[in-house]
Each structure stands twice: as C-alpha cells, then as structure tokens.
Amino acid sequence: MKVLIVGAGRVGTSVAENLVSEQNDITVIDTDARNLQGLQERYDLRGMHGDGTQVAVLEAAGAADTDLFIACAASDAVNMVACRIARQHFNVPRRIARIRAADVAEYPALMGEDGFCIDALISPERSVTTYLHSLIEFPEALQVVEFAEGRISVITARVSSGSAMANRPVEALREAWPDVTACVIDVLRGGRPLQAGIQTVIEPDDEVVLLVDTRHARRAVRQLREAEKTVHRVMIAGGGNIGLRLARQLAEESYSVRLIERDPARCEYLAVNLPGNVLVLQGNGTDEDLLRRENIGDMDTWLALTSDDEDNIMSSLLAKRLGARKVIALINRPAYGELMQGSHIDIAVSPAQATMSELLRHVRRGDVAAVHRLRQGVAEAVEAVAHGDRKTSHVVGRRVGEVRLPKGASIGALARGEDIIIPDGDTIIESGDHVIVFVPSRQQMARVEKLFQVSPSFL
C-alpha cells in the first residue's frame, strides 16, 4: 500500500515507523529537513521537504497514486486543508487527519465532501486520555482495551502469588470460573511470550492477556490477582492537553483530583477551565517537599503526564517511594517504557501506541471495526467483521479450527448479535460475526487481513 504522510513530528514519526515495518511504500512530507533526514536514516522511506498544503509538493510526493493519505502536522488547519487538496485535486481514496480541536467531530459538514474531505479523525490526546481513564477504573490491570462496542475486553494483568490461577495450567480456567466467559490468549514470562497452550502452567508474576466478556471482567481478573482498593484520590503531574482532559473527566465522576503544573500562566488557565473540585498546584512533580505537603502517600494513583520522559520517570519513582499506591507514567521513548514498566513504575503508557490503535482501524484492509496494540506494540488484537458465504469468504461457514491463521494467532471470541461466544475448534463462523483475532506479530497482519477480504464475486 502506498501511504503519504504530512508531518514528521512525534505523531508522524510514530505513524511512519509503524507502517514502514509492514512493507508499505511510505513518503513523508515536512517543512523541517532535519526531521526528514532522521527518518530516512532510520527507515526505508522517502522524505519530501516542503509544505503539505501546496499542490506542487503533493504532486512531487506522488499523491496521484497514493492509497492512504495521513495528515498529522502540528497544525489542525494544515491537516484539514491538505486532506481537501488530496481528495479534490488528486482523488486519494482514503484520508485521515490528526485534529487537536475537540469540537471538529461535532460538525460532520466540516469533514464531508463539501467540507475538508476527511474520512476519519485521530486525536492522540483523546486516545491517551481514554486509555488512562480505563486504567484508573480498573486498578488491577496493566492494560485494558475494548472491542464490540465495549462488550468484549482484552485485559493484561500480573498474576499474584495468592491468586486462584497461580501454579495451575491454563485449562484450569473453566474450573476456576465456570460462569465467566473468558479465555487466555497470551502469557508473558519475564517480558517474553510463551505461546501458551492449555497445558501451560501460569506462574506468579506472569503477565496474562485475558479476553473476556466485559460484564465478567472484574470476576475474571480477580482470579489472577487480589482485588485492589477502588481509586478515589488521584494526583496528576502535567497540565497539558492530556492532563486537562483527564482531570476534567475524573472530576466530573467525583474523583478527588490534584493537578500539578509548572507554568504559572497555564495554572491560571487550568484553574479557570477545570471544575472547582480540582485543586491546581503551581510547582514541579519532582519537588519532594511539594509532594509531601500534598500528602502523596495518601494517593491511590499518581500520573506523570508532562511532555518530558525524564521528568515523568523521576517524578513517578519519587511518588512511589513516598507512598503512592500506583504510579503511571507517560513515556514516549519505547526503550524507556520497556525498561521502567514493572519496576517501581507500575505502568508505562506510550502515546504513540494509543494513537496507532486508533489509526490502524482505518489502515487495515477488510471490514475492521477495531484494532489495539498489545505488548508494547509487538502484538495486535483485531475485530474483523466476517462477510459473504463459504464460496466467497475464507472464514464464513467454516469451523474455527479450519481457518488458516498464521502461527501463534488465534480466534479468541465472536460477537454474534447480543451474544459473546468463546469458540472452540468446532464453532462455525457466520456472516456478520465480529471476530476477535489475536496476532502475536504485526508482520502477520497481512495474512489475517486477507482472510477477511471477500472475493470479487461477493455483492
């Protein structure tokens, strides 16, 4: 697939490095030649120095035969105009824009053919905020993502020594929770996947990736680790867009929220634009005296959400040492995140991975309803809709055991109408089923996509 990306900033770089690894033909446009040089040195892609809103630049970049156009420059206006040009002048079939403004999606006319011709919006701030909120609501989990409009959840949790599943094989799940619709789709030990089978024994400190009917999620996870106290008191370091969005959402849900921001002018803005029950503090999250004065030891959750990885790591380590029950840090550099998660930092959140999960739904071929990255972006879980019949589809009318999935991939659940089904090898997939597929490596996704593409004879 030929992909044209406008913007080589943090979001554009993340999009490029993720898509180029899947053997796409990538071209990136940016006004900063240094950004492009760094990308070209690291990845097999083409850089084009110029303004993505100029017709001549887009033409030179190959817009005329582009399959997917992604505008993720820092400016909303640039992204919107670039999408309109890509559609009206070059007839690019799919166009995605990164938009910061929260209200654009509320005006469909702005996105349509008479507006800026945008097929889909991505908002990193919204994606990260939603993901952080799910971690606060589900304190036992390391990761929570949803499929089938929230009816199916994929949850990663670390097994505690006193749990019902510790030192028992995967097949004991049915015995441990007979009334719970769930299955284990992956087990990680020491950060490495085991490609677990039903005989695999789950050990304390293993990370178990569980697919579960959302209604049963809490009961299922509490078989893996003891229930944690409900979160009520939250302290956030960083009053940027993500900190502002999260603080507002938590305050509206009656959480007790304290927000630390370094910049005095930004503090004034936050104080005016946040509900009165959010306490805004001017200071630095690495200030030990400030954290002690604000009773960090009484906090259920600490979140470090500044734009500086090092500050987020150091403030989180300090908060943990001073008694915060759970600490979550926003970390952009993948190497930092892998090093820190599971140490004194409970969860390292990658903004890039949260954004990619939102974007991939529009990138994957076939009828894809949702895609989420798992295991620091190594694996994926995808919700694909089965269409056609046995003649026109590779999956419809076939038993799950007959579907030719890549090695290690598995079908974890089917959403059929109102029913959530954990299939066995004899379960037959029907047209219209939403099929949740776990794929252990991104490089295998192309084969999974082909399985859910119907033949040209399907009408």
Tab-separated table of C-alpha atoms in Angstrom:
chain	number	residue	atom	x	y	z
A	1	MET	CA	0.000	0.000	0.000
A	2	LYS	CA	1.278	3.467	-0.879
A	3	VAL	CA	1.000	5.858	2.079
A	4	LEU	CA	1.644	9.610	2.059
A	5	ILE	CA	2.172	11.260	5.455
A	6	VAL	CA	2.183	15.023	6.030
A	7	GLY	CA	4.146	15.942	9.161
A	8	ALA	CA	7.301	14.351	10.596
A	9	GLY	CA	6.784	15.390	14.202
A	10	ARG	CA	6.208	12.984	17.063
A	11	VAL	CA	2.909	11.621	15.721
A	12	GLY	CA	4.039	11.486	12.087
A	13	THR	CA	7.260	9.724	13.037
A	14	SER	CA	5.351	7.138	15.054
A	15	VAL	CA	2.923	6.512	12.191
A	16	ALA	CA	5.775	6.182	9.685
A	17	GLU	CA	7.862	3.771	11.749
A	18	ASN	CA	4.856	1.560	12.459
A	19	LEU	CA	3.612	1.382	8.880
A	20	VAL	CA	7.014	1.047	7.226
A	21	SER	CA	7.676	-2.115	9.235
A	22	GLU	CA	4.707	-3.719	7.459
A	23	GLN	CA	6.249	-3.309	3.998
A	24	ASN	CA	4.227	-0.285	2.943
A	25	ASP	CA	5.595	2.285	0.498
A	26	ILE	CA	5.917	5.391	2.700
A	27	THR	CA	6.561	9.014	1.736
A	28	VAL	CA	6.742	11.727	4.423
A	29	ILE	CA	6.400	15.480	3.783
A	30	ASP	CA	7.667	18.039	6.301
A	31	THR	CA	8.881	21.627	6.328
A	32	ASP	CA	11.814	20.695	8.607
A	33	ALA	CA	14.563	18.939	6.639
A	34	ARG	CA	16.223	17.730	9.862
A	35	ASN	CA	13.154	15.703	10.824
A	36	LEU	CA	13.129	14.067	7.411
A	37	GLN	CA	16.838	13.297	7.497
A	38	GLY	CA	16.483	11.496	10.809
A	39	LEU	CA	13.595	9.419	9.488
A	40	GLN	CA	15.390	8.484	6.280
A	41	GLU	CA	18.482	7.419	8.184
A	42	ARG	CA	16.479	5.018	10.333
A	43	TYR	CA	13.816	3.680	7.975
A	44	ASP	CA	13.313	2.623	4.385
A	45	LEU	CA	11.091	5.507	3.314
A	46	ARG	CA	11.161	8.630	1.153
A	47	GLY	CA	11.283	12.166	2.536
A	48	MET	CA	9.951	15.236	0.751
A	49	HIS	CA	10.923	18.703	2.024
A	50	GLY	CA	8.054	21.135	1.583
A	51	ASP	CA	4.602	22.347	2.589
A	52	GLY	CA	1.913	19.646	2.523
A	53	THR	CA	-0.747	22.201	1.572
A	54	GLN	CA	0.938	23.035	-1.735
A	55	VAL	CA	-0.290	21.170	-4.812
A	56	ALA	CA	3.165	21.045	-6.397
A	57	VAL	CA	4.688	19.441	-3.289
A	58	LEU	CA	1.937	16.809	-3.048
A	59	GLU	CA	2.280	16.059	-6.750
A	60	ALA	CA	6.050	15.596	-6.435
A	61	ALA	CA	5.469	13.309	-3.440
A	62	GLY	CA	3.266	11.004	-5.531
A	63	ALA	CA	-0.200	11.954	-4.295
A	64	ALA	CA	-1.742	10.977	-7.647
A	65	ASP	CA	-1.296	7.254	-6.984
A	66	THR	CA	-1.457	7.253	-3.176
A	67	ASP	CA	-3.765	4.741	-1.450
A	68	LEU	CA	-3.817	6.349	2.000
A	69	PHE	CA	-3.214	9.993	2.973
A	70	ILE	CA	-2.458	10.777	6.636
A	71	ALA	CA	-2.169	14.428	7.659
A	72	CYS	CA	-0.585	14.710	11.106
A	73	ALA	CA	1.243	18.036	11.092
A	74	ALA	CA	1.193	20.144	14.264
A	75	SER	CA	-1.465	22.486	12.826
A	76	ASP	CA	-5.115	21.404	12.528
A	77	ALA	CA	-5.560	23.890	9.679
A	78	VAL	CA	-2.699	22.361	7.677
A	79	ASN	CA	-4.108	18.863	8.139
A	80	MET	CA	-7.609	19.849	7.108
A	81	VAL	CA	-6.516	21.769	4.006
A	82	ALA	CA	-4.095	19.005	2.987
A	83	CYS	CA	-6.895	16.417	3.114
A	84	ARG	CA	-9.152	18.588	0.960
A	85	ILE	CA	-6.431	19.013	-1.676
A	86	ALA	CA	-5.635	15.299	-1.598
A	87	ARG	CA	-9.273	14.487	-2.331
A	88	GLN	CA	-10.304	17.185	-4.742
A	89	HIS	CA	-7.120	17.532	-6.785
A	90	PHE	CA	-5.579	14.023	-6.563
A	91	ASN	CA	-8.639	11.872	-5.744
A	92	VAL	CA	-6.803	9.987	-2.952
A	93	PRO	CA	-9.299	7.288	-1.841
A	94	ARG	CA	-8.717	7.439	1.946
A	95	ARG	CA	-7.793	10.486	4.007
A	96	ILE	CA	-7.115	10.702	7.747
A	97	ALA	CA	-6.379	13.874	9.731
A	98	ARG	CA	-4.864	14.376	13.164
A	99	ILE	CA	-7.033	17.058	14.816
A	100	ARG	CA	-6.454	18.592	18.248
A	101	ALA	CA	-9.644	20.688	18.423
A	102	ALA	CA	-12.219	18.696	20.351
A	103	ASP	CA	-15.293	20.085	18.568
A	104	VAL	CA	-14.461	19.363	14.905
A	105	ALA	CA	-16.067	15.899	15.006
A	106	GLU	CA	-19.301	17.532	16.207
A	107	TYR	CA	-19.728	19.202	12.799
A	108	PRO	CA	-19.963	16.460	10.136
A	109	ALA	CA	-20.265	19.029	7.360
A	110	LEU	CA	-16.673	20.086	8.056
A	111	MET	CA	-15.466	16.566	7.318
A	112	GLY	CA	-17.679	15.712	4.332
A	113	GLU	CA	-17.208	16.201	0.596
A	114	ASP	CA	-18.424	19.796	0.841
A	115	GLY	CA	-16.004	20.448	3.697
A	116	PHE	CA	-12.437	19.235	4.154
A	117	CYS	CA	-12.976	15.706	2.752
A	118	ILE	CA	-11.746	13.868	5.873
A	119	ASP	CA	-12.692	10.203	6.206
A	120	ALA	CA	-11.514	9.836	9.796
A	121	LEU	CA	-10.107	11.934	12.622
A	122	ILE	CA	-7.379	10.817	15.010
A	123	SER	CA	-6.696	12.631	18.259
A	124	PRO	CA	-3.663	11.448	20.260
A	125	GLU	CA	-4.777	13.438	23.301
A	126	ARG	CA	-8.247	11.858	23.250
A	127	SER	CA	-6.841	8.351	22.696
A	128	VAL	CA	-4.357	8.624	25.568
A	129	THR	CA	-6.950	10.156	27.908
A	130	THR	CA	-9.421	7.339	27.218
A	131	TYR	CA	-6.723	4.737	27.826
A	132	LEU	CA	-5.563	6.336	31.097
A	133	HIS	CA	-9.147	6.544	32.314
A	134	SER	CA	-9.625	2.801	31.736
A	135	LEU	CA	-6.508	2.066	33.826
A	136	ILE	CA	-7.826	4.194	36.695
A	137	GLU	CA	-11.221	2.485	36.571
A	138	PHE	CA	-9.583	-0.966	36.531
A	139	PRO	CA	-6.708	-0.740	39.062
A	140	GLU	CA	-5.783	-4.452	38.840
A	141	ALA	CA	-4.936	-4.209	35.132
A	142	LEU	CA	-1.767	-3.305	33.241
A	143	GLN	CA	-3.710	-2.778	30.009
A	144	VAL	CA	-7.406	-2.605	29.143
A	145	VAL	CA	-8.771	-2.350	25.587
A	146	GLU	CA	-12.303	-2.896	24.319
A	147	PHE	CA	-13.969	-4.485	21.287
A	148	ALA	CA	-17.530	-4.994	20.043
A	149	GLU	CA	-18.635	-1.566	21.284
A	150	GLY	CA	-17.299	-2.293	24.761
A	151	ARG	CA	-18.892	-5.719	25.204
A	152	ILE	CA	-15.577	-7.588	24.945
A	153	SER	CA	-12.411	-6.573	26.813
A	154	VAL	CA	-8.800	-7.659	26.449
A	155	ILE	CA	-7.079	-7.196	29.793
A	156	THR	CA	-3.460	-7.729	30.780
A	157	ALA	CA	-2.855	-8.447	34.476
A	158	ARG	CA	0.110	-9.666	36.505
A	159	VAL	CA	-0.549	-12.906	38.431
A	160	SER	CA	-0.088	-12.602	42.185
A	161	SER	CA	1.251	-15.469	44.305
A	162	GLY	CA	-2.011	-15.850	46.209
A	163	SER	CA	-4.309	-15.949	43.180
A	164	ALA	CA	-6.543	-18.895	42.276
A	165	MET	CA	-4.662	-19.413	38.980
A	166	ALA	CA	-1.085	-19.297	40.287
A	167	ASN	CA	0.793	-22.547	39.600
A	168	ARG	CA	-2.147	-24.005	37.669
A	169	PRO	CA	-2.446	-24.799	33.948
A	170	VAL	CA	-4.413	-22.604	31.527
A	171	GLU	CA	-7.008	-25.350	31.101
A	172	ALA	CA	-7.979	-24.872	34.782
A	173	LEU	CA	-9.654	-21.584	33.856
A	174	ARG	CA	-13.006	-23.259	33.214
A	175	GLU	CA	-12.857	-24.894	36.619
A	176	ALA	CA	-11.776	-21.659	38.343
A	177	TRP	CA	-14.628	-19.600	36.874
A	178	PRO	CA	-17.377	-21.800	35.362
A	179	ASP	CA	-19.799	-18.878	34.981
A	180	VAL	CA	-17.332	-16.482	33.326
A	181	THR	CA	-16.979	-16.066	29.553
A	182	ALA	CA	-13.213	-15.699	29.131
A	183	CYS	CA	-10.067	-17.233	27.681
A	184	VAL	CA	-6.303	-16.732	27.913
A	185	ILE	CA	-4.840	-15.535	24.610
A	186	ASP	CA	-1.244	-14.935	25.705
A	187	VAL	CA	1.105	-15.400	28.663
A	188	LEU	CA	4.307	-13.400	29.144
A	189	ARG	CA	7.098	-14.500	31.464
A	190	GLY	CA	9.985	-12.157	32.013
A	191	GLY	CA	8.606	-9.969	29.233
A	192	ARG	CA	8.690	-12.800	26.680
A	193	PRO	CA	5.608	-14.505	25.176
A	194	LEU	CA	5.213	-18.222	25.864
A	195	GLN	CA	2.702	-19.019	23.064
A	196	ALA	CA	0.785	-20.708	25.842
A	197	GLY	CA	-1.306	-23.813	25.311
A	198	ILE	CA	-3.886	-25.344	27.612
A	199	GLN	CA	-1.158	-27.259	29.469
A	200	THR	CA	0.959	-24.160	30.160
A	201	VAL	CA	1.280	-23.600	33.918
A	202	ILE	CA	0.716	-19.982	34.983
A	203	GLU	CA	3.337	-18.833	37.487
A	204	PRO	CA	3.332	-15.893	39.907
A	205	ASP	CA	4.494	-12.649	38.225
A	206	ASP	CA	3.449	-13.890	34.764
A	207	GLU	CA	1.517	-11.353	32.725
A	208	VAL	CA	-1.670	-12.939	31.421
A	209	VAL	CA	-3.552	-11.455	28.478
A	210	LEU	CA	-7.192	-12.303	29.005
A	211	LEU	CA	-10.092	-11.940	26.558
A	212	VAL	CA	-13.351	-11.659	28.488
A	213	ASP	CA	-16.990	-10.666	28.272
A	214	THR	CA	-16.804	-7.168	29.792
A	215	ARG	CA	-19.621	-7.977	32.219
A	216	HIS	CA	-17.405	-10.670	33.753
A	217	ALA	CA	-14.118	-8.771	33.632
A	218	ARG	CA	-13.674	-7.985	37.309
A	219	ARG	CA	-14.508	-11.522	38.435
A	220	ALA	CA	-12.063	-12.961	35.895
A	221	VAL	CA	-9.161	-10.684	36.762
A	222	ARG	CA	-9.611	-11.351	40.462
A	223	GLN	CA	-8.778	-14.980	39.773
A	224	LEU	CA	-5.361	-13.710	38.643
A	225	ARG	CA	-4.675	-11.227	41.431
A	226	GLU	CA	-6.302	-9.958	44.581
A	227	ALA	CA	-8.806	-7.133	44.229
A	228	GLU	CA	-7.290	-3.687	44.735
A	229	LYS	CA	-8.893	-0.824	46.568
A	230	THR	CA	-11.119	1.378	44.415
A	231	VAL	CA	-9.369	4.515	43.200
A	232	HIS	CA	-10.683	7.774	44.650
A	233	ARG	CA	-7.699	10.131	45.155
A	234	VAL	CA	-5.659	10.981	42.043
A	235	MET	CA	-2.670	13.288	41.606
A	236	ILE	CA	-1.572	14.373	38.125
A	237	ALA	CA	1.745	15.999	37.171
A	238	GLY	CA	1.400	17.948	33.925
A	239	GLY	CA	-1.408	20.283	32.899
A	240	GLY	CA	-1.126	19.955	29.135
A	241	ASN	CA	-3.978	18.814	26.904
A	242	ILE	CA	-3.941	15.264	28.271
A	243	GLY	CA	-3.728	16.349	31.921
A	244	LEU	CA	-6.537	18.860	31.380
A	245	ARG	CA	-8.821	16.344	29.645
A	246	LEU	CA	-8.225	13.634	32.241
A	247	ALA	CA	-8.617	15.940	35.239
A	248	ARG	CA	-11.903	17.276	33.873
A	249	GLN	CA	-13.270	13.791	33.204
A	250	LEU	CA	-12.261	12.452	36.621
A	251	ALA	CA	-13.653	15.482	38.433
A	252	GLU	CA	-16.999	15.050	36.689
A	253	GLU	CA	-17.053	11.477	38.011
A	254	SER	CA	-16.449	12.619	41.608
A	255	TYR	CA	-12.803	11.611	41.903
A	256	SER	CA	-10.646	13.767	44.173
A	257	VAL	CA	-8.076	15.313	41.785
A	258	ARG	CA	-4.933	17.377	42.371
A	259	LEU	CA	-3.093	18.715	39.333
A	260	ILE	CA	0.500	19.992	39.413
A	261	GLU	CA	1.639	22.340	36.637
A	262	ARG	CA	4.971	24.147	36.381
A	263	ASP	CA	3.945	27.166	34.276
A	264	PRO	CA	2.098	29.887	36.265
A	265	ALA	CA	0.128	31.151	33.244
A	266	ARG	CA	-1.027	27.622	32.426
A	267	CYS	CA	-2.048	27.174	36.077
A	268	GLU	CA	-4.337	30.194	35.801
A	269	TYR	CA	-5.860	28.768	32.628
A	270	LEU	CA	-6.404	25.371	34.290
A	271	ALA	CA	-7.964	26.919	37.375
A	272	VAL	CA	-10.482	28.779	35.203
A	273	ASN	CA	-11.303	25.861	32.875
A	274	LEU	CA	-11.472	22.963	35.326
A	275	PRO	CA	-14.297	22.186	37.782
A	276	GLY	CA	-13.951	23.738	41.227
A	277	ASN	CA	-13.258	20.370	42.852
A	278	VAL	CA	-9.897	20.079	41.043
A	279	LEU	CA	-7.054	21.550	43.122
A	280	VAL	CA	-4.490	23.166	40.771
A	281	LEU	CA	-0.990	23.485	42.209
A	282	GLN	CA	1.870	25.511	40.716
A	283	GLY	CA	5.074	23.518	41.011
A	284	ASN	CA	7.183	20.625	39.759
A	285	GLY	CA	6.284	16.950	40.054
A	286	THR	CA	9.864	16.186	41.093
A	287	ASP	CA	9.636	18.544	44.101
A	288	GLU	CA	9.741	16.214	47.108
A	289	ASP	CA	8.633	18.893	49.569
A	290	LEU	CA	5.577	19.708	47.438
A	291	LEU	CA	4.589	16.052	47.170
A	292	ARG	CA	4.923	15.567	50.921
A	293	ARG	CA	2.857	18.688	51.663
A	294	GLU	CA	0.124	17.429	49.359
A	295	ASN	CA	0.082	14.003	51.068
A	296	ILE	CA	1.309	11.938	48.150
A	297	GLY	CA	1.332	8.890	50.422
A	298	ASP	CA	-2.468	9.025	50.566
A	299	MET	CA	-2.896	8.984	46.773
A	300	ASP	CA	-4.454	5.952	45.118
A	301	THR	CA	-2.959	6.822	41.724
A	302	TRP	CA	-0.159	9.112	40.541
A	303	LEU	CA	0.023	10.027	36.852
A	304	ALA	CA	3.034	11.784	35.303
A	305	LEU	CA	1.743	13.346	32.069
A	306	THR	CA	4.258	16.040	31.112
A	307	SER	CA	5.940	16.123	27.684
A	308	ASP	CA	9.332	15.225	29.217
A	309	ASP	CA	10.073	11.497	29.568
A	310	GLU	CA	12.836	12.013	32.120
A	311	ASP	CA	10.666	14.227	34.328
A	312	ASN	CA	7.839	11.687	34.157
A	313	ILE	CA	10.147	8.837	35.133
A	314	MET	CA	11.826	10.689	38.002
A	315	SER	CA	8.608	12.111	39.447
A	316	SER	CA	6.953	8.682	39.277
A	317	LEU	CA	9.877	6.992	41.039
A	318	LEU	CA	9.714	9.691	43.715
A	319	ALA	CA	5.945	9.393	44.111
A	320	LYS	CA	6.250	5.619	44.526
A	321	ARG	CA	8.982	5.973	47.135
A	322	LEU	CA	6.840	8.455	49.057
A	323	GLY	CA	3.906	6.058	49.216
A	324	ALA	CA	1.657	6.491	46.161
A	325	ARG	CA	-0.175	3.193	45.724
A	326	LYS	CA	0.014	3.031	41.925
A	327	VAL	CA	2.094	5.136	39.555
A	328	ILE	CA	1.533	5.603	35.816
A	329	ALA	CA	3.982	7.465	33.597
A	330	LEU	CA	3.577	8.758	30.059
A	331	ILE	CA	6.769	7.723	28.239
A	332	ASN	CA	7.330	8.413	24.555
A	333	ARG	CA	10.594	6.541	24.008
A	334	PRO	CA	9.851	2.806	23.626
A	335	ALA	CA	13.166	1.756	25.188
A	336	TYR	CA	12.430	3.813	28.306
A	337	GLY	CA	8.951	2.361	28.622
A	338	GLU	CA	10.150	-1.232	28.361
A	339	LEU	CA	12.842	-0.606	30.981
A	340	MET	CA	10.581	1.118	33.502
A	341	GLN	CA	7.284	-0.802	33.396
A	342	GLY	CA	7.010	-3.392	36.124
A	343	SER	CA	9.846	-1.859	38.161
A	344	HIS	CA	8.902	0.939	40.560
A	345	ILE	CA	6.691	2.344	37.812
A	346	ASP	CA	3.580	0.194	37.613
A	347	ILE	CA	2.511	1.158	34.090
A	348	ALA	CA	4.378	2.988	31.317
A	349	VAL	CA	1.944	4.367	28.742
A	350	SER	CA	3.107	5.041	25.187
A	351	PRO	CA	1.155	7.848	23.481
A	352	ALA	CA	2.320	6.504	20.133
A	353	GLN	CA	0.793	3.069	20.714
A	354	ALA	CA	-2.509	4.531	21.889
A	355	THR	CA	-2.643	6.670	18.752
A	356	MET	CA	-1.695	3.782	16.474
A	357	SER	CA	-4.524	1.663	17.847
A	358	GLU	CA	-6.952	4.374	16.759
A	359	LEU	CA	-5.305	4.804	13.367
A	360	LEU	CA	-4.965	1.110	12.486
A	361	ARG	CA	-8.726	0.612	12.295
A	362	HIS	CA	-8.637	2.802	9.191
A	363	VAL	CA	-5.445	1.290	7.786
A	364	ARG	CA	-6.269	-2.424	7.970
A	365	ARG	CA	-7.894	-3.951	4.901
A	366	GLY	CA	-11.259	-5.670	5.066
A	367	ASP	CA	-14.123	-4.652	7.344
A	368	VAL	CA	-12.239	-3.871	10.557
A	369	ALA	CA	-14.208	-2.439	13.484
A	370	ALA	CA	-11.345	-2.046	15.988
A	371	VAL	CA	-7.615	-2.689	16.360
A	372	HIS	CA	-5.490	-2.484	19.502
A	373	ARG	CA	-1.784	-2.881	20.032
A	374	LEU	CA	-0.661	-5.220	22.826
A	375	ARG	CA	2.692	-5.987	24.485
A	376	GLN	CA	4.309	-2.580	23.851
A	377	GLY	CA	3.129	-2.691	20.246
A	378	VAL	CA	4.567	-6.092	19.312
A	379	ALA	CA	1.209	-7.900	19.056
A	380	GLU	CA	-2.248	-6.854	17.900
A	381	ALA	CA	-5.822	-7.791	18.566
A	382	VAL	CA	-8.234	-7.004	15.754
A	383	GLU	CA	-12.019	-7.045	15.489
A	384	ALA	CA	-12.886	-8.041	11.926
A	385	VAL	CA	-16.400	-8.462	10.550
A	386	ALA	CA	-16.998	-11.683	8.575
A	387	HIS	CA	-18.900	-11.225	5.299
A	388	GLY	CA	-20.013	-13.456	2.427
A	389	ASP	CA	-20.549	-17.218	2.380
A	390	ARG	CA	-18.425	-20.324	2.132
A	391	LYS	CA	-17.745	-19.668	-1.576
A	392	THR	CA	-16.742	-16.016	-1.297
A	393	SER	CA	-15.099	-15.933	2.151
A	394	HIS	CA	-12.131	-17.693	3.737
A	395	VAL	CA	-13.863	-17.757	7.153
A	396	VAL	CA	-17.671	-17.739	6.796
A	397	GLY	CA	-19.252	-21.179	7.017
A	398	ARG	CA	-16.028	-22.706	8.332
A	399	ARG	CA	-15.152	-24.168	11.695
A	400	VAL	CA	-12.694	-22.085	13.711
A	401	GLY	CA	-10.251	-24.992	13.545
A	402	GLU	CA	-10.339	-24.840	9.724
A	403	VAL	CA	-9.363	-21.172	9.430
A	404	ARG	CA	-5.765	-20.909	8.248
A	405	LEU	CA	-4.384	-18.427	10.742
A	406	PRO	CA	-0.676	-17.518	10.942
A	407	LYS	CA	1.421	-19.412	13.511
A	408	GLY	CA	0.568	-18.336	17.045
A	409	ALA	CA	-2.552	-16.388	16.020
A	410	SER	CA	-5.909	-17.371	17.499
A	411	ILE	CA	-9.592	-16.501	17.363
A	412	GLY	CA	-10.492	-15.512	20.908
A	413	ALA	CA	-14.155	-14.548	20.682
A	414	LEU	CA	-17.138	-13.967	18.410
A	415	ALA	CA	-19.693	-11.230	18.915
A	416	ARG	CA	-22.890	-12.510	17.270
A	417	GLY	CA	-25.796	-10.156	17.800
A	418	GLU	CA	-26.110	-9.783	21.557
A	419	ASP	CA	-24.194	-12.995	22.267
A	420	ILE	CA	-20.500	-13.222	23.203
A	421	ILE	CA	-19.069	-16.615	22.229
A	422	ILE	CA	-15.705	-18.076	23.282
A	423	PRO	CA	-15.294	-20.547	20.399
A	424	ASP	CA	-13.719	-23.970	20.259
A	425	GLY	CA	-12.351	-25.630	17.135
A	426	ASP	CA	-15.814	-26.789	16.022
A	427	THR	CA	-17.566	-23.404	16.289
A	428	ILE	CA	-18.771	-22.291	12.840
A	429	ILE	CA	-18.246	-18.636	11.879
A	430	GLU	CA	-21.340	-16.969	10.409
A	431	SER	CA	-21.689	-13.942	8.147
A	432	GLY	CA	-21.991	-10.813	10.266
A	433	ASP	CA	-19.948	-12.210	13.172
A	434	HIS	CA	-17.472	-9.804	14.729
A	435	VAL	CA	-14.368	-11.973	15.109
A	436	ILE	CA	-11.695	-11.032	17.656
A	437	VAL	CA	-8.326	-12.312	16.430
A	438	PHE	CA	-5.104	-12.190	18.448
A	439	VAL	CA	-1.989	-11.836	16.278
A	440	PRO	CA	1.374	-12.225	18.088
A	441	SER	CA	3.389	-10.309	15.475
A	442	ARG	CA	2.452	-7.277	13.385
A	443	GLN	CA	4.192	-8.827	10.400
A	444	GLN	CA	1.449	-11.478	10.323
A	445	MET	CA	-1.400	-8.987	9.996
A	446	ALA	CA	-1.394	-9.005	6.187
A	447	ARG	CA	-2.350	-12.697	6.185
A	448	VAL	CA	-5.141	-12.088	8.698
A	449	GLU	CA	-6.466	-9.172	6.631
A	450	LYS	CA	-6.657	-11.379	3.536
A	451	LEU	CA	-8.716	-13.949	5.425
A	452	PHE	CA	-11.467	-11.394	5.987
A	453	GLN	CA	-11.499	-9.988	2.459
A	454	VAL	CA	-14.292	-11.437	0.353
A	455	SER	CA	-13.817	-12.464	-3.283
A	456	PRO	CA	-14.851	-10.008	-6.072
A	457	SER	CA	-17.955	-12.127	-6.749
A	458	PHE	CA	-19.453	-11.123	-3.385
A	459	LEU	CA	-22.184	-8.493	-3.736
